[in-house]
Amino acid sequence: MRTARRSGDAIASRTARSRSILRYDFPASLVVFLVALPLSLGIAIASDAPVLAGLIAAIVGGLVVGLLGGSPLQVSGPAAGLTVIVADLVATFGWKVTCAITVGAGVLQVLLGLSRVARAALAISPVVVHAMLAGIGITIALQQLHVLLGGKSASSAWVNLTALPDGVIAANGPEPILGILVIITMLAWRAVPGPLGKIPGPLVAIIGATLLSLMFSLDVRRITLDGSLLDAVALPELPHGQWAAAVIGVVTVALIASVESLLSAVSVDRMHNGPRTDFNRELIGQGTANVTSGLLGGLPITGVIVRSATNVSAGAKSRASAFLHGVWILLFALPFAGLIQQIPSAALAGLLITVGVQLIKLAHVETAWRSGDIAIYAVTIVGVVFLNLLEGVMIGLALALIMTGWRVIRVKVTSEQVDGAWLVSVTGACTFLALPKLTGVLARIPAGARVILDISTTYLDHAAEQALDDWQQQHCANGGTVVRPGDSEKLAEASSCTTCAPEVRLEVSTEALAHAVHNDVPALGVSGPGRNGSA
């Protein structure tokens, strides 16, 4: 009887799951497929890789990570975050060796996932990651602006920037018009209401520009393919020399792909109320996908926030949506890959410029400004754009560590006269390194003065605490009075002492009382001429 009941429950559970997939995940997968298709092609072009390598990576990202990944609603595939480093690897080693580097990066990711250190990647300063993405966006936009204008882009961001005025002057023909139309369409499509607005903007923009170019028989450069999808499948090759550079490439791709995937998974978790991400499993899934993609001749794979956000907003409930989107790309690419050759290069350039600019988030700039990290943000961007991705990130991380260390040892000690008393404030991390500044400020307090000592430190080590206590003892011994907000026992003792009561009333100034209320402390403590406020 129990066996029959369990079997019935299992059947009911499978039926409910199938209904959920058909109702939610199936339509969501179609929407994600329509978004992923043009983006995968554009990212391949921006990476100087074979165009179909983008579709191979999108298929593998959907099928492999969809099955093995630890983030149920994250969608993986080729990402803009790796375009700069992949283009550099292709220029240095060629495409097939770049595929071998992708395989090596995937193996490293799997090892990191098995060692259960995935969460350690989240310790990287977010401002550095945000600046890295912004720098990549600027680099992509600079490259593709020349393609939109009908010219050719250089590998150097500085060359692309300095050559831009000449490119604008030399621009002619229909290509700039098609590219600008794509940008306008993508930006304006967000405001389209109703069911029509649910059609992905990138798809509408690319199809619209392609149809215009065909209807008017425009003489523009178009995407070229080297054979079919099956022809694009190729085994990787090991490098002939330059092994140190290849190893650096493996580590770079693995780390950047891992960080981008894990941060994207964290963002996706905030978008829904379903199961949370298993970060180690996600890293293993991403690594397995990169091994597979590299072996088949595809681009490196990461979790992609654009597709993932689309997946969540389209109503997906399980990993079936990500898996099915890979199926749809495969079914499209096998018979219809030739249609890709009708797309104007300038149209995809407009798409990539829009994607690149969208990597620069004003919210991230505002956060960096508010938190005092704007210098880290700016330096990282400059390094990524004008040096290379790895050096820019390393410089940003080094500066972030220096700034963190500076904040740890930095202390602010001030003194000012308030209502006839001296208000001494100590904020920040007060350690033995701050003793010269601390004792210097305290030494300027006149003997016998009334003092409100406000200690609002994030850390106070023994040496600094001892210095404060010694100064307080000496100051009180010389006829002065010290009030420390927050010590209710001393206030009670002082209030019960008639000889100290008048002095207490003088010490509790409006500023000190406001500070105590603001910080939700129970009372104001008082120290008189003795250690415990006794006369």
Coordinates of C-alpha atoms in Angstrom, one line a residue:
M1 CA 0.0 0.0 0.0
R2 CA 2.8 2.4 1.0
T3 CA 4.7 1.6 -2.2
A4 CA 1.6 2.3 -4.3
R5 CA 1.1 5.6 -2.5
R6 CA 4.7 6.7 -3.0
S7 CA 4.4 5.8 -6.7
G8 CA 1.3 7.8 -7.0
D9 CA 2.9 10.8 -5.2
A10 CA 5.9 10.5 -7.6
I11 CA 3.7 10.5 -10.6
A12 CA 1.7 13.5 -9.3
S13 CA 5.0 15.4 -8.6
R14 CA 6.3 14.7 -12.1
T15 CA 2.9 15.8 -13.6
A16 CA 3.0 19.1 -11.6
R17 CA 6.6 19.7 -12.7
S18 CA 5.7 19.1 -16.3
R19 CA 2.8 21.5 -16.1
S20 CA 5.1 24.1 -14.5
I21 CA 7.6 23.7 -17.3
L22 CA 5.0 24.0 -20.0
R23 CA 3.4 27.0 -18.3
Y24 CA 6.4 29.0 -17.2
D25 CA 9.8 27.7 -18.4
F26 CA 8.8 26.9 -22.0
P27 CA 7.7 30.4 -23.0
A28 CA 10.5 32.0 -20.9
S29 CA 13.1 29.9 -22.8
L30 CA 11.8 31.2 -26.1
V31 CA 12.2 34.8 -25.0
V32 CA 15.8 34.1 -23.7
F33 CA 16.6 32.4 -27.0
L34 CA 15.6 35.5 -29.0
V35 CA 17.8 37.7 -26.7
A36 CA 20.8 35.3 -26.7
L37 CA 20.9 34.8 -30.5
P38 CA 22.0 38.2 -31.7
L39 CA 24.1 38.9 -28.5
S40 CA 26.1 35.6 -29.1
L41 CA 26.9 36.6 -32.7
G42 CA 27.9 40.1 -31.6
I43 CA 30.1 38.9 -28.8
A44 CA 31.9 36.5 -31.2
I45 CA 32.6 39.4 -33.6
A46 CA 33.8 41.7 -30.8
S47 CA 36.1 38.9 -29.6
D48 CA 37.7 38.5 -33.1
A49 CA 36.5 34.8 -33.0
P50 CA 34.7 32.8 -35.6
V51 CA 31.1 34.0 -35.7
L52 CA 29.6 30.5 -35.1
A53 CA 31.9 30.1 -32.0
G54 CA 29.4 32.4 -30.3
L55 CA 26.5 30.1 -31.1
I56 CA 28.5 27.0 -30.0
A57 CA 29.1 28.7 -26.6
A58 CA 25.5 29.7 -26.3
I59 CA 24.3 26.1 -27.0
V60 CA 26.8 24.6 -24.6
G61 CA 26.0 27.2 -21.9
G62 CA 22.3 26.4 -22.1
L63 CA 22.6 22.6 -22.2
V64 CA 25.6 21.9 -19.9
V65 CA 25.2 24.7 -17.3
G66 CA 21.4 24.3 -17.5
L67 CA 21.8 20.7 -16.3
L68 CA 24.8 20.9 -14.0
G69 CA 24.9 24.5 -12.7
G70 CA 24.0 25.5 -9.2
S71 CA 21.9 28.6 -10.0
P72 CA 18.5 27.5 -11.1
L73 CA 17.5 30.6 -13.0
Q74 CA 20.9 31.9 -14.3
V75 CA 21.5 31.6 -18.0
S76 CA 25.0 31.1 -19.3
G77 CA 26.7 31.7 -22.6
P78 CA 29.4 34.0 -24.2
A79 CA 29.6 37.2 -22.3
A80 CA 30.8 40.7 -23.0
G81 CA 33.0 40.6 -19.9
L82 CA 35.5 38.3 -21.7
T83 CA 35.6 39.9 -25.1
V84 CA 38.8 42.0 -24.5
I85 CA 40.8 39.1 -23.1
V86 CA 39.6 36.7 -25.7
A87 CA 40.5 39.1 -28.5
D88 CA 44.0 39.5 -27.0
L89 CA 44.4 35.7 -26.8
V90 CA 43.3 35.2 -30.4
A91 CA 45.7 37.9 -31.6
T92 CA 48.6 36.3 -29.6
F93 CA 47.9 32.5 -30.1
G94 CA 45.3 32.1 -32.8
W95 CA 41.8 30.7 -32.4
K96 CA 42.5 27.0 -31.8
V97 CA 45.1 27.7 -29.1
T98 CA 42.5 30.1 -27.5
C99 CA 40.1 27.1 -27.4
A100 CA 42.7 25.1 -25.6
I101 CA 43.1 27.9 -23.1
T102 CA 39.3 27.9 -22.6
V103 CA 39.5 24.1 -21.8
G104 CA 42.3 24.7 -19.3
A105 CA 40.3 27.5 -17.7
G106 CA 37.3 25.2 -17.4
V107 CA 39.4 22.5 -15.7
L108 CA 40.7 25.1 -13.2
Q109 CA 37.1 26.2 -12.5
V110 CA 36.0 22.6 -11.8
L111 CA 39.0 22.2 -9.4
L112 CA 38.0 25.4 -7.7
G113 CA 34.4 24.3 -7.3
L114 CA 35.5 20.9 -6.0
S115 CA 37.8 22.6 -3.4
R116 CA 34.7 24.5 -2.2
V117 CA 36.2 27.9 -2.4
A118 CA 33.7 29.5 -4.7
R119 CA 32.4 32.0 -2.1
A120 CA 36.0 33.4 -1.8
A121 CA 35.5 35.0 -5.3
L122 CA 32.8 37.1 -3.8
A123 CA 35.4 38.7 -1.5
I124 CA 36.8 40.7 -4.5
S125 CA 35.9 44.4 -4.1
P126 CA 32.7 45.0 -6.0
V127 CA 33.9 48.4 -7.1
V128 CA 36.8 46.7 -9.0
V129 CA 34.4 44.3 -10.7
H130 CA 32.0 47.2 -11.6
A131 CA 34.9 49.2 -13.0
M132 CA 36.2 46.2 -14.9
L133 CA 32.8 45.8 -16.6
A134 CA 32.7 49.5 -17.4
G135 CA 36.2 49.4 -18.9
I136 CA 35.2 46.5 -21.0
G137 CA 32.1 48.4 -22.2
I138 CA 34.1 51.4 -23.1
T139 CA 36.6 49.2 -25.0
I140 CA 33.8 47.5 -27.0
A141 CA 32.1 50.8 -27.8
L142 CA 35.4 52.3 -29.1
Q143 CA 36.0 49.3 -31.3
Q144 CA 32.6 49.0 -32.7
L145 CA 32.2 52.7 -33.4
H146 CA 34.6 52.4 -36.2
V147 CA 32.7 49.4 -37.6
L148 CA 29.4 51.4 -37.4
L149 CA 31.1 54.3 -39.3
G150 CA 32.1 51.9 -42.1
G151 CA 35.8 51.5 -41.1
K152 CA 37.9 49.0 -39.3
S153 CA 38.7 48.9 -35.6
A154 CA 42.2 48.5 -34.2
S155 CA 43.2 46.3 -31.3
S156 CA 44.4 49.3 -29.2
A157 CA 41.8 51.3 -27.4
W158 CA 44.1 54.4 -27.6
V159 CA 44.4 54.0 -31.4
N160 CA 40.6 53.6 -31.7
L161 CA 40.1 56.7 -29.6
T162 CA 42.6 59.0 -31.4
A163 CA 41.4 57.7 -34.8
L164 CA 37.7 58.4 -34.0
P165 CA 37.6 62.0 -35.3
D166 CA 39.0 60.9 -38.7
G167 CA 36.5 58.0 -38.8
V168 CA 33.6 60.4 -38.2
I169 CA 34.8 62.7 -41.0
A170 CA 35.3 59.8 -43.4
A171 CA 32.0 58.2 -42.6
N172 CA 29.6 57.8 -45.5
G173 CA 27.1 55.5 -47.0
P174 CA 24.3 53.6 -45.4
E175 CA 26.3 51.8 -42.7
P176 CA 26.3 54.6 -40.1
I177 CA 22.5 55.0 -40.6
L178 CA 21.8 51.3 -40.0
G179 CA 24.0 51.2 -36.9
I180 CA 22.3 54.3 -35.4
L181 CA 18.9 52.9 -36.2
V182 CA 19.8 49.8 -34.3
I183 CA 20.9 51.9 -31.3
I184 CA 17.7 54.0 -31.4
T185 CA 15.5 50.9 -31.7
M186 CA 17.1 49.2 -28.8
L187 CA 16.8 52.2 -26.5
A188 CA 13.2 53.1 -27.6
W189 CA 11.9 49.6 -27.5
R190 CA 12.0 49.6 -23.7
A191 CA 9.1 52.1 -23.7
V192 CA 6.9 50.0 -26.0
P193 CA 3.8 48.8 -24.0
G194 CA 1.7 45.7 -24.2
P195 CA 2.5 42.3 -25.8
L196 CA 4.6 44.0 -28.5
G197 CA 7.0 45.3 -26.0
K198 CA 7.7 41.8 -24.7
I199 CA 9.5 41.0 -28.0
P200 CA 13.3 41.4 -27.3
G201 CA 14.6 44.7 -28.4
P202 CA 17.9 43.3 -29.8
L203 CA 16.0 40.9 -32.1
V204 CA 13.7 43.6 -33.4
A205 CA 16.6 46.0 -34.0
I206 CA 18.8 43.4 -35.9
I207 CA 15.9 42.0 -38.0
G208 CA 14.7 45.5 -38.8
A209 CA 18.1 46.7 -40.0
T210 CA 18.6 43.5 -42.0
L211 CA 15.3 43.8 -43.7
L212 CA 15.9 47.5 -44.6
S213 CA 19.3 46.6 -46.1
L214 CA 17.7 43.8 -48.2
M215 CA 14.6 45.8 -49.3
F216 CA 16.7 48.7 -50.5
S217 CA 19.6 46.5 -51.8
L218 CA 22.1 48.5 -49.7
D219 CA 25.8 47.9 -50.5
V220 CA 27.0 47.2 -46.9
R221 CA 29.4 44.7 -45.4
R222 CA 27.7 41.7 -43.9
I223 CA 28.5 38.8 -41.5
T224 CA 30.5 36.1 -43.2
L225 CA 30.5 32.4 -42.1
D226 CA 33.1 29.7 -42.8
G227 CA 30.7 26.9 -43.4
S228 CA 27.9 25.4 -41.3
L229 CA 27.7 24.9 -37.6
L230 CA 29.1 21.4 -37.9
D231 CA 32.1 22.8 -39.9
A232 CA 32.8 25.3 -37.1
V233 CA 33.3 22.4 -34.6
A234 CA 37.1 22.0 -34.3
L235 CA 39.4 20.5 -31.8
P236 CA 41.8 22.8 -29.9
E237 CA 45.5 22.9 -30.3
L238 CA 48.3 23.3 -27.7
P239 CA 50.5 26.4 -28.0
H240 CA 53.8 26.2 -29.8
G241 CA 55.9 28.0 -27.2
Q242 CA 54.8 31.0 -25.0
W243 CA 53.7 28.6 -22.4
A244 CA 54.0 31.1 -19.6
A245 CA 51.6 33.5 -21.5
A246 CA 49.2 30.6 -22.1
V247 CA 49.1 29.7 -18.4
I248 CA 48.5 33.3 -17.5
G249 CA 45.6 33.3 -20.1
V250 CA 44.2 30.1 -18.5
V251 CA 44.2 31.7 -15.0
T252 CA 42.8 35.0 -16.3
V253 CA 39.9 33.5 -18.1
A254 CA 39.1 31.1 -15.2
L255 CA 39.2 33.9 -12.6
I256 CA 37.2 36.5 -14.6
A257 CA 34.7 33.9 -15.8
S258 CA 34.2 32.6 -12.2
V259 CA 33.8 36.0 -10.6
E260 CA 31.4 37.2 -13.3
S261 CA 29.3 34.0 -13.0
L262 CA 29.2 34.1 -9.2
L263 CA 28.4 37.8 -9.0
S264 CA 25.7 37.3 -11.7
A265 CA 24.3 34.4 -9.6
V266 CA 24.1 36.6 -6.5
S267 CA 22.2 39.3 -8.6
V268 CA 19.8 36.7 -9.9
D269 CA 19.1 35.4 -6.4
R270 CA 17.9 38.8 -5.5
M271 CA 15.4 38.8 -8.3
H272 CA 13.3 35.8 -7.2
N273 CA 12.1 33.9 -4.2
G274 CA 13.0 30.4 -5.4
P275 CA 15.9 28.2 -4.5
R276 CA 19.2 29.9 -3.8
T277 CA 22.4 29.3 -5.7
D278 CA 24.9 26.5 -4.7
F279 CA 28.0 28.4 -5.6
N280 CA 30.4 25.5 -5.7
R281 CA 28.1 23.5 -7.9
E282 CA 27.6 26.6 -10.1
L283 CA 31.4 26.8 -10.5
I284 CA 31.7 23.1 -11.4
G285 CA 28.9 23.5 -14.0
Q286 CA 30.6 26.6 -15.5
G287 CA 33.9 24.8 -15.7
T288 CA 32.4 21.8 -17.3
A289 CA 30.7 24.0 -19.9
N290 CA 34.0 25.8 -20.7
V291 CA 35.8 22.4 -21.1
T292 CA 33.0 21.4 -23.5
S293 CA 32.9 24.7 -25.4
G294 CA 36.7 24.8 -25.8
L295 CA 36.7 21.2 -27.1
L296 CA 34.0 22.0 -29.7
G297 CA 35.5 25.4 -30.8
G298 CA 33.3 27.7 -28.8
L299 CA 33.9 30.9 -26.9
P300 CA 34.5 30.9 -23.1
I301 CA 31.2 30.8 -21.1
T302 CA 30.0 32.7 -18.0
G303 CA 26.8 33.4 -16.3
V304 CA 25.2 36.4 -18.2
I305 CA 23.2 38.9 -16.2
V306 CA 21.3 40.2 -19.3
R307 CA 19.9 36.8 -20.3
S308 CA 19.4 35.8 -16.6
A309 CA 17.4 38.9 -15.9
T310 CA 15.3 38.3 -19.0
N311 CA 14.8 34.7 -17.9
V312 CA 13.5 35.8 -14.5
S313 CA 11.3 38.6 -15.8
A314 CA 9.8 36.2 -18.4
G315 CA 8.5 34.0 -15.6
A316 CA 10.9 31.1 -15.5
K317 CA 10.6 28.8 -12.5
S318 CA 13.3 26.2 -12.9
R319 CA 16.6 25.4 -14.8
A320 CA 14.5 23.9 -17.6
S321 CA 14.2 27.3 -19.2
A322 CA 18.0 27.8 -19.5
F323 CA 18.3 24.2 -20.9
L324 CA 15.6 24.7 -23.4
H325 CA 17.0 28.0 -24.7
G326 CA 20.2 26.1 -25.6
V327 CA 18.0 23.6 -27.5
W328 CA 16.3 26.4 -29.5
I329 CA 19.7 27.9 -30.5
L330 CA 20.9 24.4 -31.6
L331 CA 17.7 23.8 -33.6
F332 CA 18.0 27.3 -35.3
A333 CA 21.8 27.1 -36.0
L334 CA 21.8 23.7 -37.8
P335 CA 19.4 24.6 -40.7
F336 CA 19.3 28.4 -40.6
A337 CA 22.9 29.5 -39.8
G338 CA 23.1 30.8 -43.4
L339 CA 20.6 33.5 -42.6
I340 CA 23.2 35.1 -40.4
Q341 CA 25.2 36.1 -43.5
Q342 CA 22.4 38.6 -44.3
I343 CA 23.0 40.7 -41.2
P344 CA 24.9 43.9 -41.8
S345 CA 28.1 44.3 -39.8
A346 CA 27.1 47.9 -38.9
A347 CA 23.8 46.5 -37.3
L348 CA 25.7 44.2 -35.0
A349 CA 28.1 47.1 -34.3
G350 CA 25.2 49.2 -33.1
L351 CA 24.0 46.3 -30.9
L352 CA 27.4 45.9 -29.3
I353 CA 27.8 49.7 -28.7
T354 CA 24.5 49.7 -26.9
V355 CA 25.5 46.6 -24.8
G356 CA 28.9 48.1 -24.1
V357 CA 27.5 51.4 -22.9
Q358 CA 25.0 49.6 -20.7
L359 CA 27.9 48.0 -18.9
I360 CA 28.6 51.4 -17.4
K361 CA 26.0 51.8 -14.6
L362 CA 25.4 55.2 -13.1
A363 CA 24.3 53.5 -9.9
H364 CA 27.8 52.0 -9.6
V365 CA 29.4 55.4 -10.2
E366 CA 27.2 56.9 -7.5
T367 CA 28.0 54.1 -5.1
A368 CA 31.7 54.5 -5.7
W369 CA 31.5 58.2 -5.1
R370 CA 29.5 57.9 -1.9
S371 CA 31.8 55.2 -0.4
G372 CA 34.9 57.1 -1.3
D373 CA 36.0 54.5 -3.8
I374 CA 35.8 56.7 -6.9
A375 CA 39.6 56.7 -7.3
I376 CA 39.6 52.9 -7.4
Y377 CA 36.8 52.9 -9.9
A378 CA 38.5 55.5 -12.2
V379 CA 42.0 53.9 -12.0
T380 CA 40.6 50.4 -12.8
I381 CA 38.7 51.7 -15.8
V382 CA 41.8 53.5 -17.2
G383 CA 43.9 50.4 -16.7
V384 CA 41.4 48.1 -18.4
V385 CA 40.9 50.4 -21.4
F386 CA 44.5 51.5 -22.0
L387 CA 46.6 48.7 -20.7
N388 CA 44.7 45.4 -20.7
L389 CA 42.1 43.6 -18.7
L390 CA 44.4 41.7 -16.3
E391 CA 46.7 44.6 -15.6
G392 CA 43.8 47.0 -15.0
V393 CA 42.1 44.6 -12.6
M394 CA 45.3 43.9 -10.8
I395 CA 46.0 47.6 -10.4
G396 CA 42.4 48.2 -9.2
L397 CA 42.7 45.3 -6.6
A398 CA 46.1 46.6 -5.4
L399 CA 44.6 50.1 -4.9
A400 CA 41.6 48.7 -3.2
L401 CA 43.8 46.9 -0.7
I402 CA 45.9 50.0 -0.1
M403 CA 42.8 52.1 0.5
T404 CA 41.4 49.4 2.8
G405 CA 44.6 49.4 4.8
W406 CA 44.6 53.2 4.9
R407 CA 41.1 53.2 6.3
V408 CA 42.0 50.6 8.9
I409 CA 44.9 52.6 10.3
R410 CA 43.4 56.0 9.7
V411 CA 41.9 57.8 12.7
K412 CA 40.3 61.2 13.0
V413 CA 40.9 63.1 16.2
T414 CA 39.4 66.6 16.7
S415 CA 38.9 69.0 19.5
E416 CA 36.6 72.1 19.7
Q417 CA 35.0 74.3 22.3
V418 CA 31.3 73.7 22.8
D419 CA 29.3 75.7 25.4
G420 CA 32.3 76.3 27.5
A421 CA 33.5 72.7 27.4
W422 CA 36.0 71.0 25.1
L423 CA 34.5 68.3 22.8
V424 CA 37.1 65.7 21.8
S425 CA 36.0 63.3 19.1
V426 CA 37.9 60.1 18.1
T427 CA 36.5 58.3 15.0
G428 CA 37.8 55.5 12.8
A429 CA 40.3 52.8 13.8
C430 CA 42.4 54.0 16.7
T431 CA 45.5 51.9 17.1
F432 CA 49.1 52.5 18.4
L433 CA 49.9 54.0 15.0
A434 CA 47.6 56.9 15.9
L435 CA 49.2 57.7 19.3
P436 CA 51.2 60.7 18.0
K437 CA 48.1 62.3 16.6
L438 CA 45.9 61.3 19.6
T439 CA 48.3 62.5 22.3
G440 CA 49.0 65.7 20.4
V441 CA 45.4 66.7 20.4
L442 CA 44.9 65.8 24.0
A443 CA 48.0 67.8 25.0
R444 CA 46.4 70.9 23.7
I445 CA 43.5 70.7 26.1
P446 CA 44.0 73.3 28.9
A447 CA 44.5 71.9 32.4
G448 CA 41.3 72.0 34.6
A449 CA 39.0 72.2 31.5
R450 CA 35.7 70.4 31.3
V451 CA 36.0 67.8 28.5
I452 CA 33.4 65.7 26.6
L453 CA 35.3 62.7 25.3
D454 CA 33.4 61.1 22.4
I455 CA 35.0 57.8 21.4
S456 CA 33.2 56.5 18.2
T457 CA 35.8 54.2 16.9
T458 CA 35.4 51.1 14.8
Y459 CA 38.4 49.6 16.6
L460 CA 40.3 50.7 19.7
D461 CA 43.4 48.7 20.6
H462 CA 44.9 48.3 24.0
A463 CA 47.7 50.9 23.5
A464 CA 45.2 53.6 22.4
E465 CA 42.8 52.7 25.2
Q466 CA 45.6 52.9 27.8
A467 CA 46.7 56.3 26.4
L468 CA 43.2 57.7 26.8
D469 CA 42.8 56.3 30.4
D470 CA 46.2 57.7 31.4
W471 CA 45.4 61.1 30.0
Q472 CA 42.0 61.1 31.7
Q473 CA 43.5 60.2 35.0
Q474 CA 46.1 63.0 34.7
H475 CA 43.5 65.6 33.5
C476 CA 41.2 64.8 36.4
A477 CA 44.0 64.9 38.9
N478 CA 44.8 68.4 37.7
G479 CA 41.2 69.6 38.5
G480 CA 39.6 68.8 35.1
T481 CA 36.4 66.9 34.4
V482 CA 35.8 64.3 31.7
V483 CA 32.5 63.1 30.4
R484 CA 32.2 60.0 28.2
P485 CA 28.8 59.5 26.6
G486 CA 27.4 56.0 27.1
D487 CA 28.3 55.1 30.7
S488 CA 25.1 55.0 32.7
E489 CA 26.7 53.7 35.9
K490 CA 29.0 56.7 36.2
L491 CA 26.1 59.0 35.6
A492 CA 24.1 57.3 38.4
E493 CA 27.1 57.6 40.7
A494 CA 27.8 61.2 39.8
S495 CA 24.1 62.1 40.2
S496 CA 24.1 60.7 43.8
C497 CA 27.1 62.9 44.7
T498 CA 26.0 66.4 45.7
T499 CA 29.5 67.8 45.3
C500 CA 29.6 66.6 41.7
A501 CA 26.0 67.3 40.6
P502 CA 26.6 71.0 39.6
E503 CA 29.6 69.9 37.6
V504 CA 27.6 67.2 35.8
R505 CA 25.0 69.7 34.7
L506 CA 27.7 71.8 33.1
E507 CA 29.2 68.8 31.2
V508 CA 26.0 67.4 29.5
S509 CA 25.9 69.9 26.7
T510 CA 23.2 70.0 24.0
E511 CA 25.7 68.5 21.5
A512 CA 26.6 65.6 23.8
L513 CA 22.9 64.9 24.5
A514 CA 22.1 64.9 20.8
H515 CA 24.9 62.6 20.1
A516 CA 23.8 60.2 22.8
V517 CA 20.2 60.2 21.5
H518 CA 21.3 59.7 17.9
N519 CA 23.5 56.7 18.8
D520 CA 20.7 55.2 21.0
V521 CA 22.9 55.1 24.1
P522 CA 21.2 54.7 27.5
A523 CA 22.7 57.7 29.2
L524 CA 25.7 60.0 29.6
G525 CA 28.6 58.8 31.7
V526 CA 30.6 61.1 33.8
S527 CA 34.1 61.0 35.2
G528 CA 35.1 63.6 37.7
P529 CA 38.5 64.3 39.3
G530 CA 38.7 60.6 40.3
R531 CA 38.7 57.4 38.2
N532 CA 35.0 56.7 39.0
G533 CA 33.8 60.3 39.1
S534 CA 34.1 60.5 42.9
A535 CA 35.3 63.8 44.5

